Short mmCIF file of C-alpha atoms in Angstrom, two decimals:
data_model
loop_
_atom_site.label_atom_id
_atom_site.label_comp_id
_atom_site.label_asym_id
_atom_site.label_seq_id
_atom_site.Cartn_x
_atom_site.Cartn_y
_atom_site.Cartn_z
CA UNK K 30 7.88 -120.22 93.15
CA UNK K 31 11.42 -119.98 92.24
CA UNK K 32 10.77 -118.78 88.88
CA UNK K 33 8.50 -116.10 90.30
CA UNK K 34 11.11 -114.89 92.58
CA UNK K 35 13.60 -114.75 89.70
CA UNK K 36 11.16 -112.81 87.73
CA UNK K 37 10.38 -110.28 90.36
CA UNK K 38 13.97 -109.78 91.24
CA UNK K 39 14.82 -108.89 87.62
CA UNK K 40 11.97 -106.57 87.59
CA UNK K 41 13.07 -104.84 90.77
CA UNK K 42 16.53 -104.74 89.38
CA UNK K 43 15.37 -102.93 86.13
CA UNK K 44 13.38 -100.47 88.13
CA UNK K 45 16.36 -99.85 90.35
CA UNK K 46 18.53 -99.08 87.31
CA UNK K 47 15.89 -96.67 85.97
CA UNK K 48 15.57 -94.99 89.38
CA UNK K 49 19.40 -94.60 89.61
CA UNK K 50 19.48 -93.19 86.03
CA UNK K 51 16.59 -90.91 86.63
CA UNK K 52 18.34 -89.38 89.72
CA UNK K 53 21.40 -88.55 87.47
CA UNK K 54 21.65 -85.45 85.40
CA UNK K 55 21.12 -87.17 82.15
CA UNK K 56 17.99 -88.94 83.57
CA UNK K 57 16.52 -85.69 84.54
CA UNK K 58 17.25 -84.11 81.32
CA UNK K 59 15.57 -87.01 79.27
CA UNK K 60 12.58 -86.90 81.71
CA UNK K 61 12.18 -83.29 81.23
CA UNK K 62 12.50 -83.37 77.52
CA UNK K 63 9.92 -86.23 77.32
CA UNK K 64 7.52 -84.32 79.43
CA UNK K 65 8.04 -81.07 77.31
CA UNK K 66 7.54 -82.76 74.08
CA UNK K 67 4.27 -84.41 75.26
CA UNK K 68 3.08 -81.27 76.58
CA UNK K 69 3.83 -79.35 73.31
CA UNK K 70 2.70 -82.29 71.16
CA UNK K 71 0.12 -80.26 69.19
CA UNK K 72 2.31 -77.36 68.60
CA UNK K 73 5.09 -79.54 67.44
CA UNK K 74 2.81 -81.59 65.15
CA UNK K 75 1.80 -78.28 63.56
CA UNK K 76 5.30 -77.06 63.10
CA UNK K 77 6.42 -80.46 61.73
CA UNK K 78 3.47 -80.57 59.12
CA UNK K 79 4.28 -77.00 58.21
CA UNK K 80 7.97 -77.79 57.77
CA UNK K 81 6.90 -80.99 55.60
CA UNK K 82 4.63 -78.82 53.40
CA UNK K 83 7.65 -76.38 52.66
CA UNK K 84 9.86 -79.32 51.80
CA UNK K 85 7.20 -80.84 49.51
CA UNK K 86 6.09 -77.86 47.81
CA UNK K 87 9.35 -75.78 47.48
CA UNK K 88 12.33 -77.81 47.91
CA UNK K 89 10.99 -80.69 45.63
CA UNK K 90 9.06 -80.26 42.31
CA UNK K 91 5.85 -80.92 43.96
CA UNK K 92 4.73 -77.23 43.81
CA UNK K 93 5.20 -77.30 39.98
CA UNK K 94 2.85 -80.28 39.82
CA UNK K 95 0.33 -78.33 41.98
CA UNK K 96 0.63 -75.11 39.96
CA UNK K 97 0.40 -77.15 36.61
CA UNK K 98 -2.56 -79.11 37.51
CA UNK K 99 -5.84 -77.92 35.59
CA UNK K 100 -7.96 -78.51 38.76
CA UNK K 101 -5.53 -76.96 41.13
CA UNK K 102 -3.04 -74.11 39.96
CA UNK K 103 -4.38 -74.25 36.42
CA UNK K 104 -0.96 -73.68 34.70
CA UNK K 105 -1.74 -76.20 32.08
CA UNK K 106 -4.24 -73.95 30.63
CA UNK K 107 -1.74 -71.29 29.48
CA UNK K 108 0.66 -71.38 26.76
CA UNK K 109 3.43 -68.72 26.30
CA UNK K 110 4.63 -68.39 22.65
CA UNK K 111 7.93 -66.79 22.26
CA UNK K 112 9.18 -65.68 18.64
CA UNK K 113 12.88 -66.51 18.37
CA UNK K 114 15.31 -67.12 15.69
CA UNK K 115 17.59 -69.70 16.89
CA UNK K 116 18.55 -71.12 13.73
CA UNK K 117 20.34 -68.03 12.53
CA UNK K 118 19.45 -64.80 10.92
CA UNK K 119 16.64 -64.58 8.21
CA UNK K 120 17.63 -61.47 6.21
CA UNK K 121 21.06 -61.09 7.81
CA UNK K 122 23.63 -62.71 9.96
CA UNK K 123 23.26 -62.46 13.61
CA UNK K 124 26.04 -61.04 15.61
CA UNK K 125 27.08 -61.46 19.39
CA UNK K 126 24.58 -58.92 20.70
CA UNK K 127 21.75 -60.57 18.73
CA UNK K 128 22.49 -63.94 20.15
CA UNK K 129 22.89 -62.33 23.71
CA UNK K 130 19.36 -60.84 23.45
CA UNK K 131 17.91 -64.19 22.29
CA UNK K 132 19.73 -65.98 24.98
CA UNK K 133 18.54 -63.71 27.89
CA UNK K 134 14.90 -63.57 26.60
CA UNK K 135 14.68 -67.31 26.24
CA UNK K 136 16.16 -67.94 29.55
CA UNK K 137 13.72 -65.43 31.14
CA UNK K 138 10.59 -67.04 29.62
CA UNK K 139 11.83 -70.63 30.52
CA UNK K 140 12.29 -69.57 34.04
CA UNK K 141 8.90 -67.81 34.31
CA UNK K 142 6.91 -70.77 32.71
CA UNK K 143 8.68 -73.38 34.80
CA UNK K 144 8.02 -71.55 38.03
CA UNK K 145 4.12 -71.40 37.26
CA UNK K 146 3.58 -74.62 35.28
CA UNK K 147 2.83 -72.95 31.96
CA UNK K 148 3.86 -74.59 28.55
CA UNK K 149 6.44 -72.58 26.55
CA UNK K 150 6.59 -72.83 22.79
CA UNK K 151 9.78 -71.29 21.29
CA UNK K 152 9.08 -70.61 17.58
CA UNK K 153 12.07 -70.35 15.15
CA UNK K 154 10.84 -67.85 12.76
CA UNK K 155 13.64 -68.55 10.30
CA UNK K 156 11.94 -71.65 9.23
CA UNK K 157 8.38 -70.35 8.78
CA UNK K 158 8.58 -69.50 4.87
CA UNK K 159 5.21 -70.59 3.77
CA UNK K 160 5.08 -69.34 0.28
CA UNK K 161 7.82 -69.21 -2.43
CA UNK K 162 6.87 -66.03 -3.82
CA UNK K 163 6.50 -63.95 -0.66
CA UNK K 164 7.86 -63.61 2.78
CA UNK K 165 5.30 -62.81 5.51
CA UNK K 166 7.61 -62.12 8.35
CA UNK K 167 5.91 -61.09 11.43
CA UNK K 168 2.57 -62.32 9.79
CA UNK K 169 3.72 -65.74 10.87
CA UNK K 170 2.52 -65.33 14.44
CA UNK K 171 -1.12 -65.74 13.11
CA UNK K 172 -0.23 -69.15 11.54
CA UNK K 173 2.08 -69.90 14.62
CA UNK K 174 -0.95 -69.45 16.96
CA UNK K 175 -2.92 -71.84 15.01
CA UNK K 176 -0.33 -74.59 15.02
CA UNK K 177 -0.05 -74.10 18.89
CA UNK K 178 -3.47 -74.55 19.49
CA UNK K 179 -3.43 -77.91 17.75
CA UNK K 180 -0.31 -79.01 19.57
CA UNK K 181 -1.75 -77.98 23.03
CA UNK K 182 -5.45 -79.21 22.65
CA UNK K 183 -6.14 -78.64 26.39
CA UNK K 184 -4.71 -75.09 26.70
CA UNK K 185 -7.12 -72.20 26.85
CA UNK K 186 -5.21 -69.02 26.66
CA UNK K 187 -2.08 -68.32 24.35
CA UNK K 188 0.17 -65.51 25.26
CA UNK K 189 2.30 -64.21 22.31
CA UNK K 190 5.55 -62.44 23.22
CA UNK K 191 8.16 -60.81 20.85
CA UNK K 192 11.63 -61.61 21.40
CA UNK K 193 12.59 -58.12 22.71
CA UNK K 194 10.37 -58.45 25.67
CA UNK K 195 11.47 -59.28 29.21
CA UNK K 196 9.28 -60.48 32.33
CA UNK K 197 10.22 -58.12 34.93
CA UNK K 198 8.27 -59.71 37.82
CA UNK K 199 8.43 -63.50 37.69
CA UNK K 200 6.42 -63.61 40.81
CA UNK K 201 3.17 -62.45 39.00
CA UNK K 202 1.07 -65.57 37.91
CA UNK K 203 -1.03 -64.82 34.97
CA UNK K 204 -4.21 -66.07 36.94
CA UNK K 205 -3.78 -63.57 39.90
CA UNK K 206 -2.43 -60.69 37.56
CA UNK K 207 -5.20 -60.59 34.98
CA UNK K 208 -7.53 -63.75 34.63
CA UNK K 209 -8.89 -64.01 38.04
CA UNK K 210 -10.67 -60.60 37.46
CA UNK K 211 -10.77 -60.44 33.78
CA UNK K 212 -13.43 -57.81 33.58
CA UNK K 213 -11.58 -55.69 36.12
CA UNK K 214 -8.37 -55.84 34.27
CA UNK K 215 -9.59 -55.24 30.72
CA UNK K 216 -12.03 -52.84 29.01
CA UNK K 217 -14.30 -53.34 25.90
CA UNK K 218 -15.01 -49.75 25.18
CA UNK K 219 -12.07 -48.48 22.94
CA UNK K 220 -12.91 -44.92 23.64
CA UNK K 221 -11.20 -45.45 27.16
CA UNK K 222 -7.96 -44.96 25.30
CA UNK K 223 -8.30 -44.43 21.45
CA UNK K 224 -5.19 -43.24 19.76
CA UNK K 225 -6.51 -44.29 16.35
CA UNK K 226 -9.82 -42.46 16.78
CA UNK K 227 -11.92 -45.36 15.95
CA UNK K 228 -15.51 -44.67 15.73
CA UNK K 229 -17.18 -47.06 18.38
CA UNK K 230 -19.62 -48.59 18.83
CA UNK K 231 -21.44 -49.33 15.39
CA UNK K 232 -24.80 -47.70 15.19
CA UNK K 233 -26.45 -49.91 12.44
CA UNK K 234 -29.97 -51.09 13.54
CA UNK K 235 -29.28 -54.40 11.67
CA UNK K 236 -26.75 -55.49 14.05
CA UNK K 237 -27.33 -57.62 17.26
CA UNK K 238 -27.34 -55.81 20.56
CA UNK K 239 -23.73 -56.91 21.60
CA UNK K 240 -22.32 -55.43 18.34
CA UNK K 241 -24.04 -52.21 18.89
CA UNK K 242 -22.87 -51.97 22.53
CA UNK K 243 -19.84 -50.21 23.54
CA UNK K 244 -19.07 -53.06 26.11
CA UNK K 245 -20.33 -56.13 24.21
CA UNK K 246 -22.16 -58.38 26.19
CA UNK K 247 -20.37 -57.47 29.27
CA UNK K 248 -19.43 -60.95 30.14
CA UNK K 249 -15.86 -62.24 30.74
CA UNK K 250 -16.54 -65.62 29.07
CA UNK K 251 -17.07 -63.77 25.70
CA UNK K 252 -13.60 -62.26 25.71
CA UNK K 253 -11.41 -64.28 23.06
CA UNK K 254 -8.82 -61.52 22.24
CA UNK K 255 -6.84 -59.20 24.66
CA UNK K 256 -4.67 -56.43 23.12
CA UNK K 257 -2.78 -53.53 24.73
CA UNK K 258 -2.53 -50.28 22.85
CA UNK K 259 0.49 -47.95 22.55
CA UNK K 260 0.54 -44.34 21.29
CA UNK K 261 0.15 -45.52 17.51
CA UNK K 262 -2.82 -48.01 18.06
CA UNK K 263 -2.83 -51.91 18.59
CA UNK K 264 0.46 -53.50 19.69
CA UNK K 265 0.83 -57.08 19.22
CA UNK K 266 4.21 -57.58 20.97
CA UNK K 267 2.35 -59.04 23.75
CA UNK K 268 -1.24 -60.23 23.54
CA UNK K 269 -3.73 -63.01 24.43
CA UNK K 270 -5.79 -65.21 22.36
CA UNK K 271 -8.48 -67.49 23.75
CA UNK K 272 -9.24 -71.04 22.31
CA UNK K 273 -12.95 -70.73 20.85
CA UNK K 274 -14.81 -71.10 17.63
CA UNK K 275 -14.73 -67.27 17.22
CA UNK K 276 -10.96 -67.39 17.35
CA UNK K 277 -10.54 -70.04 14.69
CA UNK K 278 -12.68 -67.87 12.43
CA UNK K 279 -10.58 -64.76 13.26
CA UNK K 280 -7.26 -66.53 12.52
CA UNK K 281 -8.45 -67.85 9.25
CA UNK K 282 -9.57 -64.38 8.07
CA UNK K 283 -6.42 -62.69 9.68
CA UNK K 284 -4.15 -65.00 7.74
CA UNK K 285 -6.06 -64.98 4.47
CA UNK K 286 -3.57 -64.58 1.62
CA UNK K 287 -6.23 -62.49 -0.28
CA UNK K 288 -6.09 -59.78 2.23
CA UNK K 289 -2.27 -59.82 2.44
CA UNK K 290 -2.05 -59.53 -1.55
CA UNK K 291 -4.29 -56.48 -1.74
CA UNK K 292 -3.08 -54.51 1.35
CA UNK K 293 0.43 -55.71 2.16
CA UNK K 294 1.98 -52.54 0.71
CA UNK K 295 -0.25 -50.31 2.55
CA UNK K 296 0.08 -52.06 5.96
CA UNK K 297 3.47 -50.94 7.38
CA UNK K 298 3.00 -52.81 10.49
CA UNK K 299 1.76 -55.91 8.81
CA UNK K 300 -0.29 -58.07 11.18
CA UNK K 301 -1.14 -55.12 13.56
CA UNK K 302 -2.47 -52.96 10.72
CA UNK K 303 -4.49 -56.06 9.41
CA UNK K 304 -5.82 -56.48 12.96
CA UNK K 305 -6.89 -52.85 13.04
CA UNK K 306 -8.52 -53.13 9.71
CA UNK K 307 -10.57 -56.01 10.84
CA UNK K 308 -11.63 -54.35 14.00
CA UNK K 309 -12.61 -51.13 12.26
CA UNK K 310 -14.55 -52.70 9.54
CA UNK K 311 -15.96 -56.12 10.88
CA UNK K 312 -18.80 -55.87 13.41
CA UNK K 313 -18.40 -59.40 14.64
CA UNK K 314 -14.78 -58.75 15.79
CA UNK K 315 -15.49 -56.10 18.46
CA UNK K 316 -17.93 -57.99 20.95
CA UNK K 317 -15.09 -60.62 21.58
CA UNK K 318 -12.12 -58.11 21.73
CA UNK K 319 -10.97 -56.53 24.95
CA UNK K 320 -8.18 -54.08 25.53
CA UNK K 321 -5.97 -54.19 28.43
CA UNK K 322 -3.68 -51.22 29.99
CA UNK K 323 -0.60 -51.43 28.26
CA UNK K 324 1.52 -51.31 31.38
CA UNK K 325 -0.21 -54.54 32.48
CA UNK K 326 1.60 -56.72 30.01
CA UNK K 327 3.64 -54.54 27.83
CA UNK K 328 5.33 -51.41 29.26
CA UNK K 329 7.60 -49.47 26.92
CA UNK K 330 11.03 -47.85 27.78
CA UNK K 331 11.39 -44.26 27.43
CA UNK K 332 12.96 -44.67 23.90
CA UNK K 333 9.60 -45.95 22.59
CA UNK K 334 6.71 -43.63 22.20
CA UNK K 335 8.73 -41.09 23.77
CA UNK K 336 8.17 -38.06 21.34
CA UNK K 337 5.98 -36.36 23.79
CA UNK K 338 7.82 -37.16 27.10
CA UNK K 339 6.95 -39.76 29.54
CA UNK K 340 3.47 -41.16 29.47
CA UNK K 341 2.21 -42.91 32.56
CA UNK K 342 -0.19 -45.28 30.49
CA UNK K 343 2.67 -46.41 28.45
CA UNK K 344 6.08 -46.34 29.83
CA UNK K 345 7.59 -48.79 32.49
CA UNK K 346 7.51 -47.67 36.15
CA UNK K 347 9.98 -49.16 38.46
CA UNK K 348 7.93 -47.93 41.42
CA UNK K 349 4.80 -49.73 40.37
CA UNK K 350 6.75 -52.81 39.46
CA UNK K 351 5.38 -53.36 35.96
CA UNK K 352 5.04 -56.95 34.88
CA UNK K 353 6.64 -56.95 31.35
CA UNK K 354 8.83 -54.51 29.57
CA UNK K 355 8.93 -54.54 25.59
CA UNK K 356 11.84 -52.95 23.90
CA UNK K 357 9.66 -52.31 20.87
CA UNK K 358 11.42 -50.63 17.93
CA UNK K 359 14.89 -50.72 19.55
CA UNK K 360 16.40 -51.92 16.24
CA UNK K 361 15.61 -48.54 14.71
CA UNK K 362 18.28 -46.47 16.15
CA UNK K 363 18.52 -47.77 19.81
CA UNK K 364 20.64 -50.23 21.65
CA UNK K 365 18.55 -53.44 22.13
CA UNK K 366 21.33 -55.26 23.89
CA UNK K 367 21.84 -52.27 26.35
CA UNK K 368 18.13 -51.97 27.11
CA UNK K 369 17.63 -55.74 27.67
CA UNK K 370 20.92 -55.78 29.75
CA UNK K 371 19.57 -52.85 31.97
CA UNK K 372 16.10 -54.31 32.43
CA UNK K 373 17.50 -57.66 33.33
CA UNK K 374 19.85 -56.34 36.00
CA UNK K 375 16.96 -54.16 37.41
CA UNK K 376 14.75 -57.16 37.49
CA UNK K 377 17.27 -59.26 39.43
CA UNK K 378 17.75 -56.30 41.91
CA UNK K 379 14.12 -55.97 42.48
CA UNK K 380 13.36 -59.71 43.00
CA UNK K 381 16.26 -60.29 45.38
CA UNK K 382 15.62 -62.71 48.30
CA UNK K 383 15.89 -61.21 51.87
CA UNK K 384 19.36 -63.08 52.32
CA UNK K 385 20.56 -61.50 49.01
CA UNK K 386 19.41 -58.05 50.03
CA UNK K 387 21.39 -58.63 53.49
CA UNK K 388 24.60 -59.83 51.61
CA UNK K 389 24.25 -56.81 49.21
CA UNK K 390 23.71 -54.40 52.16
CA UNK K 391 26.96 -55.75 53.78
CA UNK K 392 28.85 -55.37 50.64
CA UNK K 393 27.57 -51.85 49.97
CA UNK K 394 28.91 -50.91 53.67
CA UNK K 395 32.16 -52.58 52.90
CA UNK K 396 32.61 -50.73 49.71
CA UNK K 397 31.64 -47.44 51.36
CA UNK K 398 34.01 -47.84 54.24
CA UNK K 399 36.86 -48.87 51.87
CA UNK K 400 36.05 -45.83 49.66
CA UNK K 401 36.29 -43.58 52.77
CA UNK K 402 39.69 -45.09 53.65
CA UNK K 403 41.08 -44.49 50.12
CA UNK K 404 39.87 -40.87 50.24
CA UNK K 405 41.48 -40.38 53.62
CA UNK K 406 44.72 -41.82 52.29
CA UNK K 407 44.71 -39.44 49.25
CA UNK K 408 43.97 -36.61 51.30
CA UNK K 409 46.75 -37.44 53.75
#
């Protein structure tokens, strides 16, 4: 009995303490807080889950794992091939501007591929001399693509980019920008835009229906080569190749030394002229070749193809936020570094975060007020 009285006394003592504390301001606050949390437990749980998702997918590298996984984001299916010359000049020494162009271009592609989980292959073109009796500069991209297909056996699409390119909109994933609607973003019939006036399609009765059709078989899974066209024809400064048996055959014929020996003096644009020659003369090429509007992956600055003024099909548009700009031909009388610098700064400006825009707005206002004060001081 005594033990029971002692136990009950202790319990009454504890309850008395809580009663005293609950009557205080701290106790009332804790009670109110507990009841509020319990009442809002569902909303609070959703908020904490949302916060945890943000931490996992944006603060940690988890989002890169998600974007790269083939069964989720699909980034591992794409390889970006960048032609560089990090080992030094091939035909001449590189100066500070050339190194600066390469540094900015490489950094731009590294940032983009890291963001979306793509592989990046930086090719040092100075080490690609395959034959002692010839120098097939720029033809090397054909052999490089074959080597990349062997190096990345699980990749499906390979995107070639020349060094003088800059990805202006790093927030555009290739899947959403192009490949989720491949038929809608490309066209098979070259007559849609045909600067070379190529006769299309073939009319021979001996060919199968896809070879005689202006749009091939009309299916997305038969597209193995995606090329933009500029004012002069095919442009291979930015193009896509798909892994397939057809592509293996194309690369073998495209790289064939026999064709090079016979035509390399006539083909001013080397591998581009060779590709045009194959498209014009080989019926099996066309059913698997698709064209893409140039500004989709290869916009030009006004200095390129600008003889007839601005062309809305070719030249970069800041208003439309074009994906990639290619300073094609800038080494012939234009300032490559100046163009690269200007587009880099424009890209940084267009892709500022809300906080960066706010800070820039404050800075602009401060500079404006400061300038007005200086003008008033000079006027006084």
